[in-house]
Amino acid sequence: MATINRNYLKLPGSYLFSAIGKKVREYESAHPDAEVIRLGIGDVTQPIAPSIVKALHAATEEMGNAATFRGYAPDLGYAFLRETIADKDYASRGCDIAADEIFVSDGAKCDCGNIQEIFGYDNRIAVCDPVYPVYVDSNVMAGRTGEYDPQTQRYKGVIYMPCTPDNGYTPELPTEVPDLIYLCFPNNPTGAVMKKDQLQEWVDYANKNGSIILYDAAYEAFIAEEGVPHSIFECAGARTCAIEFRSFSKTAGFTGLRLGYTVIPKDLEAGGEKLWPLWARRHGTKYNGAPYIIQRAGEAVYTDEGQREIREQIRYYMDNAKIIRDGLREAGYEVSGGVNAPYLWLKTPKGMTSWEYFDWLLSEVNVVGTPGVGFGPNGEGHFRLTAFGSRENTIAAVERIRKASL
Ligand code: PLP
């Protein structure tokens, strides 16, 4: 008789965004005239930039012509894209990363979720709290986290690293040494960043203890301040302790096109074994490559025109972030993030819980955000708004919140 992977049963309730979606749908069906503004889920709203659309068209034409048609892409990605990434994202920042250390994929979510497969099932993971849920959930599915304790809302086998107002939402080095450390900066959900000297401490800690840092840099393109590293490979010694994930989703609006990549240095080892060949094997066995036309679109992101266009889009979102930050601060809210990341992290007013504030915001001003507690117990009393809305909706949402009295 077939049985199931019972680890899946340890995952509590429904996924955060399904729970939010359900509440919003129920509200809208009860109030059909309400004009609900969504600043909750982190999806982009700006269309694909013209030079990238042009590259998509050109690649599509190639696919329709016998002389230029392409079948399966190389497992690890086309050389034209990997070489461009190595040059523009790494060499230009002084990072020593070769093209063949870059694994092209259809996005960072799959890579962040799948990477745990190449590590031992007895590895202890450490995550920030609050955290992007994929890191924990994928380890739950693999049976690496122990039982869920509904009382503490934590898995017994996971090391949680609190990110609170007291530490500026950046974690302290854990006293109990983890094997795998998930870090994400600029951070989703808090919008916090680590300065280079801070991240260097993590790299030194990992090298000293034989831990591997799984570094999610999906929001790298939003960094505006000096001294904030765009890649963990800007830190000395990262090649021997780090894997990095990148995404085209927020950088260039590829949430629907799907493109990302993972960097695994060839010298990186765990327990005396190299990790690069394991990920190459996994990729080759379970993945048949990102589509040619999407990889060509990814290449177009790095052209001068592509860069100019995506910079403009990022500026648009970050102007939204400023509108939210300034507007809510004027209304008396404590707000952080939104400077090097498209996320604003607010403290809920009057001691409301995250979900109480969610319900109030939805019913009183018809604005949807994300309850901080959905990202972990330390997110309680916090709330995330995103800068990915249209300008019009962003301004309207801030005005509504400012005018509403609690
Ligand atoms: N990593 C973080 C921290 C994210 O917030 C997201 C998307 O919201 C992803 C990864 C997923 O990126 P992708 O769209 O490339 O799968």
Short mmCIF file of C-alpha atoms and ligand atoms in Angstrom, two decimals:
data_model
loop_
_atom_site.label_atom_id
_atom_site.label_comp_id
_atom_site.label_asym_id
_atom_site.label_seq_id
_atom_site.Cartn_x
_atom_site.Cartn_y
_atom_site.Cartn_z
CA MET A 1 0.00 0.00 0.00
CA ALA A 2 1.27 3.42 -0.86
CA THR A 3 1.97 5.74 2.04
CA ILE A 4 2.69 9.44 2.18
CA ASN A 5 5.60 11.54 3.28
CA ARG A 6 4.22 12.24 6.74
CA ASN A 7 6.48 15.23 7.18
CA TYR A 8 3.99 17.16 5.06
CA LEU A 9 1.44 16.71 7.83
CA LYS A 10 3.67 18.70 10.18
CA LEU A 11 3.16 21.86 8.12
CA PRO A 12 0.64 23.96 10.02
CA GLY A 13 -2.48 25.36 8.38
CA SER A 14 -2.61 26.87 4.97
CA TYR A 15 0.14 28.85 3.38
CA LEU A 16 0.13 32.47 4.55
CA PHE A 17 -0.93 34.00 1.25
CA SER A 18 -3.78 31.52 0.77
CA ALA A 19 -5.09 32.51 4.20
CA ILE A 20 -4.90 36.19 3.26
CA GLY A 21 -6.48 35.54 -0.15
CA LYS A 22 -9.40 33.74 1.49
CA LYS A 23 -10.08 36.59 3.92
CA VAL A 24 -9.93 39.18 1.12
CA ARG A 25 -12.26 37.16 -1.15
CA GLU A 26 -14.76 36.76 1.69
CA TYR A 27 -14.64 40.49 2.42
CA GLU A 28 -15.06 41.40 -1.24
CA SER A 29 -18.02 39.10 -1.75
CA ALA A 30 -19.72 40.61 1.31
CA HIS A 31 -18.83 44.19 0.19
CA PRO A 32 -18.96 44.17 -3.62
CA ASP A 33 -18.53 47.97 -3.86
CA ALA A 34 -15.34 48.11 -1.81
CA GLU A 35 -12.25 49.15 -3.78
CA VAL A 36 -9.66 46.99 -2.12
CA ILE A 37 -6.01 47.96 -2.63
CA ARG A 38 -3.53 45.10 -2.39
CA LEU A 39 -0.13 45.87 -0.91
CA GLY A 40 0.25 42.38 0.48
CA ILE A 41 1.78 39.76 -1.76
CA GLY A 42 5.18 40.68 -3.19
CA ASP A 43 4.32 40.58 -6.88
CA VAL A 44 5.38 43.28 -9.31
CA THR A 45 2.96 45.43 -11.32
CA GLN A 46 5.17 47.12 -13.93
CA PRO A 47 5.28 45.43 -17.35
CA ILE A 48 8.39 43.83 -18.85
CA ALA A 49 10.70 46.59 -20.13
CA PRO A 50 10.68 47.26 -23.93
CA SER A 51 14.23 46.09 -24.67
CA ILE A 52 13.52 42.82 -22.85
CA VAL A 53 10.27 42.33 -24.79
CA LYS A 54 12.30 42.92 -27.98
CA ALA A 55 14.73 40.16 -26.97
CA LEU A 56 11.77 37.84 -26.24
CA HIS A 57 10.36 38.49 -29.71
CA ALA A 58 13.71 37.94 -31.41
CA ALA A 59 14.28 34.67 -29.54
CA THR A 60 10.73 33.54 -30.36
CA GLU A 61 11.41 34.17 -34.06
CA GLU A 62 14.57 32.05 -33.76
CA MET A 63 12.51 29.21 -32.31
CA GLY A 64 10.20 29.35 -35.33
CA ASN A 65 13.00 28.94 -37.83
CA ALA A 66 14.60 25.54 -38.52
CA ALA A 67 18.07 27.07 -38.82
CA THR A 68 17.98 28.74 -35.40
CA PHE A 69 15.56 26.49 -33.50
CA ARG A 70 16.80 25.24 -30.08
CA GLY A 71 15.59 22.18 -28.21
CA TYR A 72 16.54 21.31 -24.65
CA ALA A 73 18.66 24.01 -23.06
CA PRO A 74 21.92 22.95 -21.40
CA ASP A 75 21.05 21.76 -17.86
CA LEU A 76 23.06 24.45 -16.17
CA GLY A 77 22.08 27.31 -18.48
CA TYR A 78 23.29 28.77 -21.78
CA ALA A 79 26.87 30.05 -21.77
CA PHE A 80 25.77 33.44 -23.12
CA LEU A 81 23.75 34.07 -19.96
CA ARG A 82 26.13 32.50 -17.45
CA GLU A 83 29.06 34.48 -18.85
CA THR A 84 27.07 37.71 -18.77
CA ILE A 85 26.05 37.09 -15.16
CA ALA A 86 29.62 36.26 -14.12
CA ASP A 87 30.82 39.48 -15.69
CA LYS A 88 28.06 41.93 -14.76
CA ASP A 89 26.92 40.65 -11.36
CA TYR A 90 30.24 39.39 -10.01
CA ALA A 91 33.44 40.52 -11.80
CA SER A 92 32.14 44.10 -11.86
CA ARG A 93 31.89 44.01 -8.06
CA GLY A 94 35.28 42.40 -7.58
CA CYS A 95 33.83 38.93 -6.82
CA ASP A 96 35.72 35.88 -7.97
CA ILE A 97 32.91 33.81 -9.52
CA ALA A 98 33.34 31.88 -12.78
CA ALA A 99 30.56 31.37 -15.34
CA ASP A 100 30.50 27.63 -14.70
CA GLU A 101 29.80 28.22 -11.00
CA ILE A 102 26.44 29.74 -12.01
CA PHE A 103 23.43 27.43 -12.34
CA VAL A 104 20.57 29.04 -14.26
CA SER A 105 17.08 28.05 -13.16
CA ASP A 106 13.46 29.15 -13.38
CA GLY A 107 13.61 31.14 -10.16
CA ALA A 108 15.00 31.47 -6.68
CA LYS A 109 12.05 29.88 -4.91
CA CYS A 110 12.71 26.44 -6.40
CA ASP A 111 16.43 26.73 -5.75
CA CYS A 112 15.99 27.91 -2.15
CA GLY A 113 13.52 25.09 -1.60
CA ASN A 114 15.51 22.39 -3.38
CA ILE A 115 19.03 23.14 -2.18
CA GLN A 116 18.45 21.30 1.12
CA GLU A 117 18.33 18.02 -0.87
CA ILE A 118 22.10 17.93 -1.27
CA PHE A 119 22.69 18.13 2.49
CA GLY A 120 22.50 15.41 5.10
CA TYR A 121 19.16 14.87 6.76
CA ASP A 122 20.79 15.26 10.16
CA ASN A 123 21.91 18.83 9.39
CA ARG A 124 20.61 21.45 11.80
CA ILE A 125 19.23 24.55 10.10
CA ALA A 126 19.13 28.13 11.40
CA VAL A 127 16.68 30.70 10.11
CA CYS A 128 15.82 34.27 10.92
CA ASP A 129 12.55 34.89 12.72
CA PRO A 130 10.59 36.40 10.93
CA VAL A 131 11.55 34.57 7.73
CA TYR A 132 10.54 33.90 4.11
CA PRO A 133 8.60 30.65 4.73
CA VAL A 134 10.17 28.53 1.96
CA TYR A 135 13.41 27.85 3.85
CA VAL A 136 11.66 26.26 6.82
CA ASP A 137 8.84 24.53 4.94
CA SER A 138 11.19 22.80 2.49
CA ASN A 139 13.19 21.44 5.42
CA VAL A 140 10.00 20.30 7.13
CA MET A 141 9.08 18.32 4.01
CA ALA A 142 12.53 16.72 4.12
CA GLY A 143 12.08 15.71 7.77
CA ARG A 144 14.91 17.88 9.04
CA THR A 145 13.06 20.08 11.52
CA GLY A 146 11.51 17.85 14.17
CA GLU A 147 7.97 18.29 15.44
CA TYR A 148 6.01 21.54 15.29
CA ASP A 149 5.09 22.99 18.64
CA PRO A 150 1.85 24.97 18.24
CA GLN A 151 2.47 26.64 21.61
CA THR A 152 5.69 28.32 20.52
CA GLN A 153 4.83 28.16 16.80
CA ARG A 154 8.28 26.70 16.23
CA TYR A 155 9.82 23.44 15.06
CA LYS A 156 11.77 21.80 17.84
CA GLY A 157 14.81 20.99 15.70
CA VAL A 158 15.31 24.43 14.14
CA ILE A 159 17.55 27.19 15.45
CA TYR A 160 15.60 30.45 15.25
CA MET A 161 17.48 33.73 15.13
CA PRO A 162 15.23 36.55 16.34
CA CYS A 163 15.17 39.73 14.26
CA THR A 164 13.66 42.44 16.41
CA PRO A 165 13.65 46.22 16.76
CA ASP A 166 16.47 45.80 19.32
CA ASN A 167 18.91 44.29 16.82
CA GLY A 168 17.69 46.39 13.88
CA TYR A 169 16.09 43.24 12.44
CA THR A 170 19.49 41.64 11.78
CA PRO A 171 20.22 38.43 13.69
CA GLU A 172 22.98 37.80 16.19
CA LEU A 173 25.42 34.93 15.59
CA PRO A 174 23.81 31.83 17.09
CA THR A 175 25.41 30.38 20.20
CA GLU A 176 24.31 26.87 19.23
CA VAL A 177 26.18 26.24 15.97
CA PRO A 178 23.96 25.35 12.98
CA ASP A 179 25.10 23.32 9.97
CA LEU A 180 23.06 25.33 7.46
CA ILE A 181 22.35 29.03 7.93
CA TYR A 182 19.70 30.71 5.80
CA LEU A 183 20.24 34.45 5.40
CA CYS A 184 18.30 36.81 3.16
CA PHE A 185 19.45 40.40 2.68
CA PRO A 186 17.95 42.80 1.71
CA ASN A 187 15.38 41.02 3.80
CA ASN A 188 11.92 39.83 3.05
CA PRO A 189 9.82 40.63 5.11
CA THR A 190 11.58 43.32 7.20
CA GLY A 191 13.41 45.24 4.46
CA ALA A 192 16.52 45.27 6.69
CA VAL A 193 20.05 44.96 5.30
CA MET A 194 23.40 43.84 6.63
CA LYS A 195 26.42 46.04 6.11
CA LYS A 196 29.49 44.37 4.62
CA ASP A 197 31.39 44.20 7.93
CA GLN A 198 28.36 42.53 9.57
CA LEU A 199 28.07 39.95 6.80
CA GLN A 200 31.83 39.37 6.99
CA GLU A 201 31.32 38.26 10.62
CA TRP A 202 28.86 35.61 9.42
CA VAL A 203 31.29 34.39 6.78
CA ASP A 204 34.07 34.15 9.38
CA TYR A 205 31.71 32.36 11.79
CA ALA A 206 30.66 29.86 9.11
CA ASN A 207 34.23 29.16 8.04
CA LYS A 208 35.31 28.70 11.66
CA ASN A 209 32.48 26.27 12.43
CA GLY A 210 32.15 24.40 9.15
CA SER A 211 28.65 25.79 8.51
CA ILE A 212 27.26 26.63 5.08
CA ILE A 213 25.46 29.94 4.54
CA LEU A 214 22.56 29.79 2.08
CA TYR A 215 22.38 33.43 1.04
CA ASP A 216 19.24 34.67 -0.66
CA ALA A 217 20.02 37.91 -2.52
CA ALA A 218 16.72 38.11 -4.44
CA TYR A 219 16.40 41.83 -3.59
CA GLU A 220 19.98 42.84 -4.33
CA ALA A 221 18.92 45.22 -7.12
CA PHE A 222 17.06 47.41 -4.61
CA ILE A 223 20.17 48.30 -2.60
CA ALA A 224 20.64 52.07 -2.64
CA GLU A 225 23.13 52.69 0.17
CA GLU A 226 26.91 52.40 0.11
CA GLY A 227 28.49 49.72 2.28
CA VAL A 228 25.66 47.22 1.75
CA PRO A 229 26.97 44.13 -0.06
CA HIS A 230 25.15 43.04 -3.21
CA SER A 231 26.62 39.56 -2.96
CA ILE A 232 27.98 37.46 -0.12
CA PHE A 233 30.97 36.82 -2.39
CA GLU A 234 32.07 40.40 -1.73
CA CYS A 235 33.18 39.06 1.68
CA ALA A 236 36.61 37.46 2.04
CA GLY A 237 36.38 33.69 2.49
CA ALA A 238 32.79 33.33 1.23
CA ARG A 239 33.85 30.87 -1.48
CA THR A 240 34.48 28.26 1.19
CA CYS A 241 31.20 28.69 3.08
CA ALA A 242 28.45 30.18 0.91
CA ILE A 243 25.86 29.46 -1.76
CA GLU A 244 24.00 32.43 -3.24
CA PHE A 245 20.54 32.65 -4.81
CA ARG A 246 19.47 35.38 -7.20
CA SER A 247 16.24 36.09 -9.02
CA PHE A 248 15.13 38.13 -12.02
CA SER A 249 11.62 38.33 -10.56
CA LYS A 250 11.78 41.61 -8.71
CA THR A 251 14.89 42.95 -10.44
CA ALA A 252 13.31 42.94 -13.90
CA GLY A 253 9.67 41.95 -13.42
CA PHE A 254 10.15 38.27 -14.31
CA THR A 255 7.67 36.88 -11.76
CA GLY A 256 5.65 35.52 -14.70
CA LEU A 257 8.55 34.80 -17.08
CA ARG A 258 10.55 32.86 -14.43
CA LEU A 259 14.35 33.10 -14.26
CA GLY A 260 16.90 32.91 -11.47
CA TYR A 261 20.26 31.42 -10.68
CA THR A 262 22.31 29.84 -7.93
CA VAL A 263 26.04 30.24 -7.39
CA ILE A 264 28.03 27.35 -5.95
CA PRO A 265 31.80 27.87 -5.88
CA LYS A 266 33.75 24.86 -7.11
CA ASP A 267 35.88 24.79 -3.95
CA LEU A 268 32.90 24.77 -1.58
CA GLU A 269 32.77 21.61 0.56
CA ALA A 270 30.60 20.11 3.27
CA GLY A 271 31.96 17.21 5.30
CA GLY A 272 34.96 16.95 2.96
CA GLU A 273 32.82 16.59 -0.20
CA LYS A 274 32.43 19.18 -2.93
CA LEU A 275 28.91 20.59 -3.30
CA TRP A 276 29.14 21.78 -6.94
CA PRO A 277 29.00 18.25 -8.45
CA LEU A 278 26.05 17.33 -6.24
CA TRP A 279 23.98 20.33 -7.33
CA ALA A 280 25.02 19.74 -10.96
CA ARG A 281 23.83 16.13 -10.61
CA ARG A 282 20.57 17.20 -9.02
CA HIS A 283 19.97 19.84 -11.67
CA GLY A 284 20.77 17.36 -14.45
CA THR A 285 18.49 14.70 -13.01
CA LYS A 286 15.46 16.75 -12.02
CA TYR A 287 15.54 19.81 -14.26
CA ASN A 288 15.68 20.34 -18.01
CA GLY A 289 16.77 23.96 -18.13
CA ALA A 290 15.12 27.38 -18.26
CA PRO A 291 13.54 28.16 -21.68
CA TYR A 292 15.83 29.60 -24.35
CA ILE A 293 13.63 32.65 -24.95
CA ILE A 294 13.58 33.47 -21.23
CA GLN A 295 17.36 33.13 -20.97
CA ARG A 296 17.69 35.54 -23.94
CA ALA A 297 15.35 37.91 -22.10
CA GLY A 298 17.59 37.56 -19.04
CA GLU A 299 20.61 38.45 -21.14
CA ALA A 300 18.80 41.60 -22.35
CA VAL A 301 18.46 42.75 -18.73
CA TYR A 302 22.22 43.35 -18.70
CA THR A 303 22.43 45.49 -21.85
CA ASP A 304 22.81 49.26 -21.36
CA GLU A 305 19.24 49.81 -22.47
CA GLY A 306 17.94 46.97 -20.30
CA GLN A 307 19.79 48.33 -17.28
CA ARG A 308 18.45 51.84 -17.86
CA GLU A 309 14.89 50.52 -18.13
CA ILE A 310 14.98 48.25 -15.10
CA ARG A 311 16.68 50.96 -13.01
CA GLU A 312 13.74 53.21 -13.87
CA GLN A 313 11.27 50.54 -12.72
CA ILE A 314 13.18 49.98 -9.50
CA ARG A 315 13.22 53.74 -8.89
CA TYR A 316 9.45 53.77 -9.41
CA TYR A 317 8.95 51.08 -6.76
CA MET A 318 11.39 52.72 -4.37
CA ASP A 319 9.57 56.04 -4.78
CA ASN A 320 6.45 54.15 -3.73
CA ALA A 321 8.40 52.86 -0.73
CA LYS A 322 9.28 56.42 0.24
CA ILE A 323 5.66 57.54 -0.09
CA ILE A 324 4.57 54.75 2.26
CA ARG A 325 7.42 55.29 4.72
CA ASP A 326 7.06 59.07 4.94
CA GLY A 327 3.27 59.00 4.94
CA LEU A 328 2.96 56.43 7.69
CA ARG A 329 5.67 58.00 9.82
CA GLU A 330 3.82 61.32 9.61
CA ALA A 331 0.73 59.43 10.77
CA GLY A 332 2.68 58.27 13.82
CA TYR A 333 3.66 54.76 12.75
CA GLU A 334 7.04 53.21 13.47
CA VAL A 335 8.23 52.07 10.05
CA SER A 336 11.49 50.50 8.92
CA GLY A 337 12.72 49.06 5.61
CA GLY A 338 11.89 50.60 2.26
CA VAL A 339 15.36 52.12 1.73
CA ASN A 340 17.30 49.17 0.28
CA ALA A 341 14.32 46.87 -0.18
CA PRO A 342 10.78 47.09 -1.56
CA TYR A 343 9.28 46.08 1.79
CA LEU A 344 8.05 48.29 4.61
CA TRP A 345 7.88 46.80 8.07
CA LEU A 346 5.60 48.56 10.52
CA LYS A 347 4.85 48.13 14.16
CA THR A 348 1.15 47.62 14.58
CA PRO A 349 -0.46 50.50 16.47
CA LYS A 350 -2.02 50.33 19.93
CA GLY A 351 -0.62 46.90 20.70
CA MET A 352 -2.82 45.20 18.10
CA THR A 353 -1.79 41.75 16.95
CA SER A 354 -0.70 41.41 13.32
CA TRP A 355 -3.99 39.73 12.36
CA GLU A 356 -6.10 42.25 14.31
CA TYR A 357 -4.40 45.01 12.35
CA PHE A 358 -4.88 43.06 9.10
CA ASP A 359 -8.62 42.77 9.78
CA TRP A 360 -8.89 46.43 10.78
CA LEU A 361 -7.01 47.62 7.69
CA LEU A 362 -9.10 45.46 5.38
CA SER A 363 -12.47 46.36 6.85
CA GLU A 364 -11.87 50.03 7.73
CA VAL A 365 -9.75 51.28 4.83
CA ASN A 366 -9.88 48.41 2.34
CA VAL A 367 -6.10 47.99 2.21
CA VAL A 368 -4.46 44.55 2.24
CA GLY A 369 -1.05 43.93 3.74
CA THR A 370 0.67 40.92 5.28
CA PRO A 371 0.52 40.12 9.01
CA GLY A 372 4.08 39.95 10.35
CA VAL A 373 3.31 36.91 12.49
CA GLY A 374 2.80 34.93 9.27
CA PHE A 375 6.58 35.06 8.85
CA GLY A 376 7.32 33.79 12.36
CA PRO A 377 6.51 34.49 16.03
CA ASN A 378 8.89 37.47 16.16
CA GLY A 379 6.86 39.06 13.38
CA GLU A 380 3.95 39.39 15.82
CA GLY A 381 3.03 43.02 16.36
CA HIS A 382 4.40 43.85 12.92
CA PHE A 383 2.94 44.23 9.46
CA ARG A 384 4.44 44.18 5.96
CA LEU A 385 3.46 46.48 3.12
CA THR A 386 5.04 46.23 -0.31
CA ALA A 387 6.13 48.99 -2.67
CA PHE A 388 5.15 46.94 -5.75
CA GLY A 389 1.73 48.55 -6.24
CA SER A 390 0.92 51.21 -8.82
CA ARG A 391 1.70 54.81 -7.81
CA GLU A 392 -1.99 55.64 -7.76
CA ASN A 393 -2.86 52.76 -5.44
CA THR A 394 0.12 53.42 -3.20
CA ILE A 395 -0.84 57.06 -2.71
CA ALA A 396 -4.49 56.16 -2.17
CA ALA A 397 -3.62 53.45 0.37
CA VAL A 398 -1.40 55.78 2.38
CA GLU A 399 -4.06 58.52 2.35
CA ARG A 400 -6.70 56.07 3.56
CA ILE A 401 -4.50 54.83 6.39
CA ARG A 402 -3.57 58.38 7.43
CA LYS A 403 -7.18 59.49 7.53
CA ALA A 404 -8.48 56.49 9.44
CA SER A 405 -8.55 56.81 13.16
CA LEU A 406 -7.87 53.87 15.37
N1 PLP B 1 13.51 34.69 -2.15
C1 PLP B 1 12.83 35.64 -1.52
C2 PLP B 1 13.35 36.19 -0.27
C3 PLP B 1 11.62 36.09 -2.04
O1 PLP B 1 10.92 37.02 -1.39
C4 PLP B 1 11.13 35.53 -3.22
C5 PLP B 1 9.84 35.95 -3.82
O2 PLP B 1 8.98 36.52 -3.25
C6 PLP B 1 11.86 34.54 -3.84
C7 PLP B 1 13.05 34.13 -3.28
C8 PLP B 1 11.32 33.85 -5.05
O3 PLP B 1 11.84 34.33 -6.20
P1 PLP B 1 11.46 33.70 -7.61
O4 PLP B 1 10.30 34.47 -8.12
O5 PLP B 1 12.72 33.88 -8.42
O6 PLP B 1 11.14 32.25 -7.43
#
